[in-house]
Coordinates of C-alpha atoms in Angstrom, one line a residue:
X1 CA -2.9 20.2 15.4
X2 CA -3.4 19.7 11.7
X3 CA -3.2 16.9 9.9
X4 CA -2.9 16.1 6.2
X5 CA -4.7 13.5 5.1
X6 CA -3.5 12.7 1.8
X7 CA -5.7 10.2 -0.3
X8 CA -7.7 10.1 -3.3
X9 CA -11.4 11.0 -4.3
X10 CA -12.6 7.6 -4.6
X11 CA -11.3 6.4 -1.4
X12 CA -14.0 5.6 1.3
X13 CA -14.2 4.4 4.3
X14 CA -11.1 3.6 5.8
X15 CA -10.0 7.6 5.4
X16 CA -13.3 8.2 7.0
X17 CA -12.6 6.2 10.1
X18 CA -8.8 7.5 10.2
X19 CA -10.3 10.9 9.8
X20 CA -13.0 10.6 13.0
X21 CA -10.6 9.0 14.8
X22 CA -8.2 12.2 14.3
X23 CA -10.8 14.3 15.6
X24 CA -12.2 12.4 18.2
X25 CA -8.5 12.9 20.0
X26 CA -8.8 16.6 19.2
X27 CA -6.6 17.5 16.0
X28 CA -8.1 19.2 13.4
X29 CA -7.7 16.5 9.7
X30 CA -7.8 18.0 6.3
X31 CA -8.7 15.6 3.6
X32 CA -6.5 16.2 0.4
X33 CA -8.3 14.5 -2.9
X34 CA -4.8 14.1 -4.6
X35 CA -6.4 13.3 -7.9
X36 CA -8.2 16.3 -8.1
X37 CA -4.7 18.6 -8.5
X38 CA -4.1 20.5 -10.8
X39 CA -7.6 21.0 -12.3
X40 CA -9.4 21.3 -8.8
X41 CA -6.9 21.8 -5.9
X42 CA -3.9 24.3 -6.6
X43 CA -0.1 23.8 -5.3
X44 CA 1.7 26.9 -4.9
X45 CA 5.5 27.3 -4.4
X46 CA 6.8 30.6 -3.2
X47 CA 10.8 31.3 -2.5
X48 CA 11.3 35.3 -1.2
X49 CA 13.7 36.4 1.2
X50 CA 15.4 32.8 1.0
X51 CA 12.0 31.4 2.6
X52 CA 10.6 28.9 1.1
X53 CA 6.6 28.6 1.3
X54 CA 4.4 25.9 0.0
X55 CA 0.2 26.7 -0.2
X56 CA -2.6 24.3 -1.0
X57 CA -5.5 25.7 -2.1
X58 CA -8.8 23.3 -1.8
X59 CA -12.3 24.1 -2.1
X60 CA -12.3 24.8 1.6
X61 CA -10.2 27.0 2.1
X62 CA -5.9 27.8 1.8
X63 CA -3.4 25.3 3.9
X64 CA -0.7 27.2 4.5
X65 CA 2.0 24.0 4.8
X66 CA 3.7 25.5 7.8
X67 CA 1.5 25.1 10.0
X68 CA 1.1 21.2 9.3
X69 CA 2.2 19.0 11.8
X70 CA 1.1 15.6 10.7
X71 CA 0.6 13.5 7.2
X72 CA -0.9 10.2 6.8
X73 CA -0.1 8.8 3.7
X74 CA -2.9 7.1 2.2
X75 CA -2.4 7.4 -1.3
X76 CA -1.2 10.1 -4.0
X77 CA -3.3 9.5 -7.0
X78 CA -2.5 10.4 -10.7
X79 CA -4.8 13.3 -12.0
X80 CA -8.4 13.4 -13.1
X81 CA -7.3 15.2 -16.1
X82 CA -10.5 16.7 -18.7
X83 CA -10.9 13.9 -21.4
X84 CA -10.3 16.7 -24.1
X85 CA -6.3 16.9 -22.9
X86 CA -5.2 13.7 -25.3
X87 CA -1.6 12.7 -26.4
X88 CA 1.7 14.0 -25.4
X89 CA 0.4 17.4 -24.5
X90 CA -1.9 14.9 -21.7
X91 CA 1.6 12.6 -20.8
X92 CA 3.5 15.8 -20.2
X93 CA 1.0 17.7 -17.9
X94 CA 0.1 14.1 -16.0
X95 CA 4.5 14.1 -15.6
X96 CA 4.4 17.5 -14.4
X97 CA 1.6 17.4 -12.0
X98 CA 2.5 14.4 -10.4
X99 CA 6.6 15.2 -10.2
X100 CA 5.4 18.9 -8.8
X101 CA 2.7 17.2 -6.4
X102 CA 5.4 14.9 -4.7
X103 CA 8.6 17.3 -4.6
X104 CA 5.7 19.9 -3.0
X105 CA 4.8 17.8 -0.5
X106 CA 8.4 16.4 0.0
X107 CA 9.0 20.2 1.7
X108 CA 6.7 18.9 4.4
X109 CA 9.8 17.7 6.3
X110 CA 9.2 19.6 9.5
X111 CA 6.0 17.7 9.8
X112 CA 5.8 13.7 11.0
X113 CA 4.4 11.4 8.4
X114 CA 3.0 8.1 8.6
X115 CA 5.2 7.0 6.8
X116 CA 7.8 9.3 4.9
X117 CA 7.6 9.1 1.4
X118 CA 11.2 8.0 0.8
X119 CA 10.6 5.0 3.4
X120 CA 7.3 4.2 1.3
X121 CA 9.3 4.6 -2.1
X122 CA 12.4 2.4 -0.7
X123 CA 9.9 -0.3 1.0
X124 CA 7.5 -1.1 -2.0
X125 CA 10.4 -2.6 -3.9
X126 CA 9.3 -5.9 -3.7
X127 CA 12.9 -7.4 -4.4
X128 CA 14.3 -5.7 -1.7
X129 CA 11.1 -6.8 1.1
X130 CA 12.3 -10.8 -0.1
X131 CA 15.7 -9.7 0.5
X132 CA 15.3 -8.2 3.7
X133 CA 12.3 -11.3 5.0
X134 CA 15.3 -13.8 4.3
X135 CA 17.7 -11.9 6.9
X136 CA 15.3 -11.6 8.9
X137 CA 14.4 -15.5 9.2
X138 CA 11.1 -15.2 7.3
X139 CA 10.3 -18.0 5.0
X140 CA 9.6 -17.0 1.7
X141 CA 8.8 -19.0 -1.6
X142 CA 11.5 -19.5 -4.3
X143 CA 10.5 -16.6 -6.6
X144 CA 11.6 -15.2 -10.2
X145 CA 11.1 -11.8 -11.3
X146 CA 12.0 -12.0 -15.3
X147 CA 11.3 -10.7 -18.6
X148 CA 13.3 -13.6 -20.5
X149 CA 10.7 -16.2 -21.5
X150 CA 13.6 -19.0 -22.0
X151 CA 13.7 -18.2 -17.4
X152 CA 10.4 -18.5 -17.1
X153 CA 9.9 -21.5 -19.2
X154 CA 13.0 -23.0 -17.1
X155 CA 11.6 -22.4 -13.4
X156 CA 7.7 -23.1 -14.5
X157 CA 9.6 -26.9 -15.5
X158 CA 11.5 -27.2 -12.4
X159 CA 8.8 -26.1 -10.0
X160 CA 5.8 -27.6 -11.5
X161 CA 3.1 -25.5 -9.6
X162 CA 3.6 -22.0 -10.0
X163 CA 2.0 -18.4 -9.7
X164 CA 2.6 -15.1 -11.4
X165 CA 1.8 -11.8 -10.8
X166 CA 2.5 -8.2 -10.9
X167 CA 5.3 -6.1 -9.2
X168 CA 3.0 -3.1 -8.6
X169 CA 0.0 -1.9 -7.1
X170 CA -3.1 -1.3 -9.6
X171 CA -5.9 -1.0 -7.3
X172 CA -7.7 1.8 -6.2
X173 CA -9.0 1.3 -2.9
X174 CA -11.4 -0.9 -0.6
X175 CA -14.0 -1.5 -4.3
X176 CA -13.0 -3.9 -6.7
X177 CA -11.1 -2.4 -9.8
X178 CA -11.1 -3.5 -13.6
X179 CA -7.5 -2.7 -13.7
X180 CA -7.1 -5.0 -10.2
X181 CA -4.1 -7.7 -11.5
X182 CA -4.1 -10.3 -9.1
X183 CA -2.5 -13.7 -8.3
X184 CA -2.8 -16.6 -11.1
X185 CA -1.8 -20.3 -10.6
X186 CA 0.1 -20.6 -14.0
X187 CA -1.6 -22.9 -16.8
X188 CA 0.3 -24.7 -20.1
X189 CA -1.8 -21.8 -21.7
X190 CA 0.1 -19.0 -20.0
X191 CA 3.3 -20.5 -21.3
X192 CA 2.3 -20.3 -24.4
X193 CA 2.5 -16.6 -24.0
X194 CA 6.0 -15.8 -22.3
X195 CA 6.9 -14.3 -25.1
X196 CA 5.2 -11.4 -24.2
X197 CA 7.3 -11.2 -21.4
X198 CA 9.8 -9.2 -23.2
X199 CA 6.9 -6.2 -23.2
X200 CA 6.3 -6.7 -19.5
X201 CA 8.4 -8.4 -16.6
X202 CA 5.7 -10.6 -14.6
X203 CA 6.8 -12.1 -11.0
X204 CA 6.5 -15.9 -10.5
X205 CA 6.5 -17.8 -7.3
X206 CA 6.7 -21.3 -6.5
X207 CA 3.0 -22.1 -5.2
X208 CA 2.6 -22.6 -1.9
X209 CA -0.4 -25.3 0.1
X210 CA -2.6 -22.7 1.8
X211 CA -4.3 -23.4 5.2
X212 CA -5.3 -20.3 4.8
X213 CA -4.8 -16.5 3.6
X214 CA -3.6 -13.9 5.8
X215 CA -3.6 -10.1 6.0
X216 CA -1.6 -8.6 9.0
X217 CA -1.9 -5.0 9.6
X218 CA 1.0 -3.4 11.7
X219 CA 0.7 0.1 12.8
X220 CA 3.1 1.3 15.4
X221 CA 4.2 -2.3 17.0
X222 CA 1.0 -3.6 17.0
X223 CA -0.5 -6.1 14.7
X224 CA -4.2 -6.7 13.4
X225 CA -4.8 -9.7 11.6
X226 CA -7.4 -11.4 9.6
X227 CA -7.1 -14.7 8.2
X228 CA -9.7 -16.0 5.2
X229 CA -9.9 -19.2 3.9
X230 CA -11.1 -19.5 -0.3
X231 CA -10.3 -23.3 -0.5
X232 CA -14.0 -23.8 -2.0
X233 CA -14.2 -20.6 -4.5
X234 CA -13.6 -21.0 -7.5
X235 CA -11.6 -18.3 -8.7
X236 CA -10.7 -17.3 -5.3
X237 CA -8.3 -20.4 -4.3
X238 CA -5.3 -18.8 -6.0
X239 CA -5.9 -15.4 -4.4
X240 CA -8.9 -14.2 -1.4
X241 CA -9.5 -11.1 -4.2
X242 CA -11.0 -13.2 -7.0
X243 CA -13.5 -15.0 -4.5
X244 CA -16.8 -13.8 -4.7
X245 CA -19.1 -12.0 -2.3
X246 CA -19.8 -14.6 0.4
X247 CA -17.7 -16.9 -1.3
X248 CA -15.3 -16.6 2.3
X249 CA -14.9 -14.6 5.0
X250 CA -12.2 -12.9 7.4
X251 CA -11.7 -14.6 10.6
X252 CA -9.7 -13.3 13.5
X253 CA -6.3 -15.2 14.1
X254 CA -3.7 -14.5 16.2
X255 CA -0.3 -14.7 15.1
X256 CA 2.5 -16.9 17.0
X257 CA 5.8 -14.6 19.1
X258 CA 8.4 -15.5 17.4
X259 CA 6.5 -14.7 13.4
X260 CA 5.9 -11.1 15.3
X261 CA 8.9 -10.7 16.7
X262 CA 10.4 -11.3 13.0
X263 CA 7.9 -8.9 11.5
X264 CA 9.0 -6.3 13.8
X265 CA 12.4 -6.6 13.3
X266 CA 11.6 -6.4 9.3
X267 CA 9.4 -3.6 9.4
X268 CA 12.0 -1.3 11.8
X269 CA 14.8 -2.2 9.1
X270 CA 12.0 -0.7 6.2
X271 CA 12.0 2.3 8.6
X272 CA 8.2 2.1 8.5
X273 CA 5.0 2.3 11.1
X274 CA 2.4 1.0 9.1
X275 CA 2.4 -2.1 6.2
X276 CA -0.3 -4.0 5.3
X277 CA 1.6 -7.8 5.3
X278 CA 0.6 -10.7 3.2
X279 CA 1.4 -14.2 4.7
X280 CA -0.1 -17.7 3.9
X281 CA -0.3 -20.4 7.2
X282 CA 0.1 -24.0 5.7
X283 CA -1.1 -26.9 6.6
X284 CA 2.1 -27.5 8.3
X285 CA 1.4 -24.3 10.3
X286 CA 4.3 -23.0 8.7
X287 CA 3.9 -19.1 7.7
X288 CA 5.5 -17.4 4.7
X289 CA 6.3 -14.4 4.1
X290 CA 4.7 -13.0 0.7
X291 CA 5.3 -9.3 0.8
X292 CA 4.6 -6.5 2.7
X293 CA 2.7 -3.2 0.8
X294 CA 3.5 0.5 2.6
X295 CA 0.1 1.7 1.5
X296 CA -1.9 -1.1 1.5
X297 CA -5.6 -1.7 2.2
X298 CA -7.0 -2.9 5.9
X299 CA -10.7 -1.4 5.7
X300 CA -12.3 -4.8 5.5
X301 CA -10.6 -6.0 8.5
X302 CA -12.2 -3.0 10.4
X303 CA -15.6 -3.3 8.7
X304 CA -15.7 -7.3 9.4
X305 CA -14.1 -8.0 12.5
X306 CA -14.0 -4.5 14.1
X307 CA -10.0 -4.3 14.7
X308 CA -9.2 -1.0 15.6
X309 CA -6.9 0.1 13.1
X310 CA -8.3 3.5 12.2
X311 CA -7.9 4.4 15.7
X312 CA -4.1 2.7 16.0
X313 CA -3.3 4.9 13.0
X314 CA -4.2 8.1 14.5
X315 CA -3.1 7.2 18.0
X316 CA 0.4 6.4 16.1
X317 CA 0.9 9.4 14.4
X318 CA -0.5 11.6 17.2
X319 CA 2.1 10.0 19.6
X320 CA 5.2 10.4 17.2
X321 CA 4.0 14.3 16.7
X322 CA 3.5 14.6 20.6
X323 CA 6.9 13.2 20.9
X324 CA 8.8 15.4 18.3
X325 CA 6.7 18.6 20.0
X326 CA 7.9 17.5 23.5
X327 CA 11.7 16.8 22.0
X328 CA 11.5 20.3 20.1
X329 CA 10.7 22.3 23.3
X330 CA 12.7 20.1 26.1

């Protein structure tokens, strides 16, 4: 049984845990380095006879896509293009690479992902996850998603105590990134500077009293969570990434029935097995809803409390394939 492992050169850890846990149930992984295509790993598209065939060539050896059965989505990563390819000539072929990448691997439609790439694409839109957490009774925090400084100026005055951050996703992995754009309590400074808002559309939230922070892994109906409390770091009180090393640490926590239950019946509407869920607990041991991120990062659970998510993962997808092989042949 192989399985595509599709993730990035930098990545560590967590893709090595996924990837003995695939092979200690007997499938046969294949680590794809997305961000070493084109220059390093070779995508070829072949249609003869009205067959369509889709090859990966990797330092290893040739993957003949057919005979994939699984993909776990980790991450596809924009190329590590030479620095001597500058300009437009550079924009076009980091365009072309990535579209050709993705509509490749798009052809992998007789195989079972974890999750399917239109199901990650549809789920990471933030505005649709608040959407969705309202009708499913999640509480969520009054939020604004402009690029109008007069809005922002207006909700800043009636809220008082606000954040902002970004829509997407700029980190790279388990490390710490210098392109990592986190949460920020905003300051009379910052609104000196919506203006700028008319270059970039920022996301503001009305702050909300934190008992603590937590991170809830869901993989296949089940959940994993950690819960960390930065009320004493300094730059961490906003959001657990800014803390510094042994600033806090994850503790295990153990979410009520009724918060799964509406988790569950969110995360079948976003069609997808796995999410890595962001929710605070108040004081008021009230929990709301933040967002949820289709690719998003659960290694430091694993390394600091042991939760076995690695081997959830690949228990997951080897079930669904197991299933579709057993539906296929019944």
């Amino acid at each position: 049984m192989k399985i595509l492992l599709l993730t990035h050169s930098g990545d560590f850890f967590t893709i090595d845990r996924v990837q003995q846990a695939l092979e200690a149930i007997g499938t046969h992984p294949i680590r794809i380095n997305t961000d070493l295509y084109p220059e390093e790993i070779k995508v070829n598209f072949h249609l003869e006879a009205g067959t369509p065939k889709v090859f990966i060539e990797t330092p290893q050896g040739t993957i003949d896509t057919d005979e994939v059965e699984g993909v776990w989505m980790r991450r596809i990563w924009k190329p590590r293009l030479d620095k001597e390819i500058q300009g437009d000539f550079r924009n076009i072929c980091l365009g072309e690479s990535q579209t050709v990448l993705r509509n490749s691997l798009l052809l992998l439609d007789h195989a079972i992902w974890l999750d399917p790439l239109e199901h990650i694409s549809r789920a990471a839109n933030k505005l649709y996850q608040l959407k969705l957490a309202v009708k499913h009774g999640l509480q969520v925090p009054a939020t604004l998603i402009t690029n109008e400084a007069a809005q922002a100026l207006s909700f800043y005055k009636n809220k008082q105590d606000i954040i902002t951050k970004m829509h997407d996703q700029t980190d790279y992995g388990m490390g710490r990134s210098a392109m990592q754009m986190n949460t920020y309590k905003v300051t009379p400074e910052h609104v000196e500077e919506f203006e700028s808002l008319q270059y970039c559309p920022m996301t503001f939230q009305k702050e909300i009293k934190k008992a603590c922070e937590l991170r809830v892994v869901y993989v296949g109906g089940e959940f994993f969570t950690g819960a960390i409390d930065t009320s004493q770091s300094a730059q961490g009180g906003t959001d657990w990434r800014r803390s510094e090393i042994n600033e806090a640490e994850w503790t295990h926590f153990s979410l009520p029935a009724d918060v799964r239950a509406k988790l569950v019946s969110f995360m079948d509407e976003l069609h997808l097995s796995f999410g890595a869920l962001d929710l605070i607990h108040t004081p008021n041991d009230e929990y709301v809803f933040l967002e949820v991120n289709p690719l998003g990062e659960w290694g430091m659970l694993e390394r600091d409390l042991d939760l076995p998510i690695s081997k959830a993962i690949a228990n997951t997808l080897y079930k669904q394939i197991k299933t579709k092989q057993h539906t296929t042949t019944a």
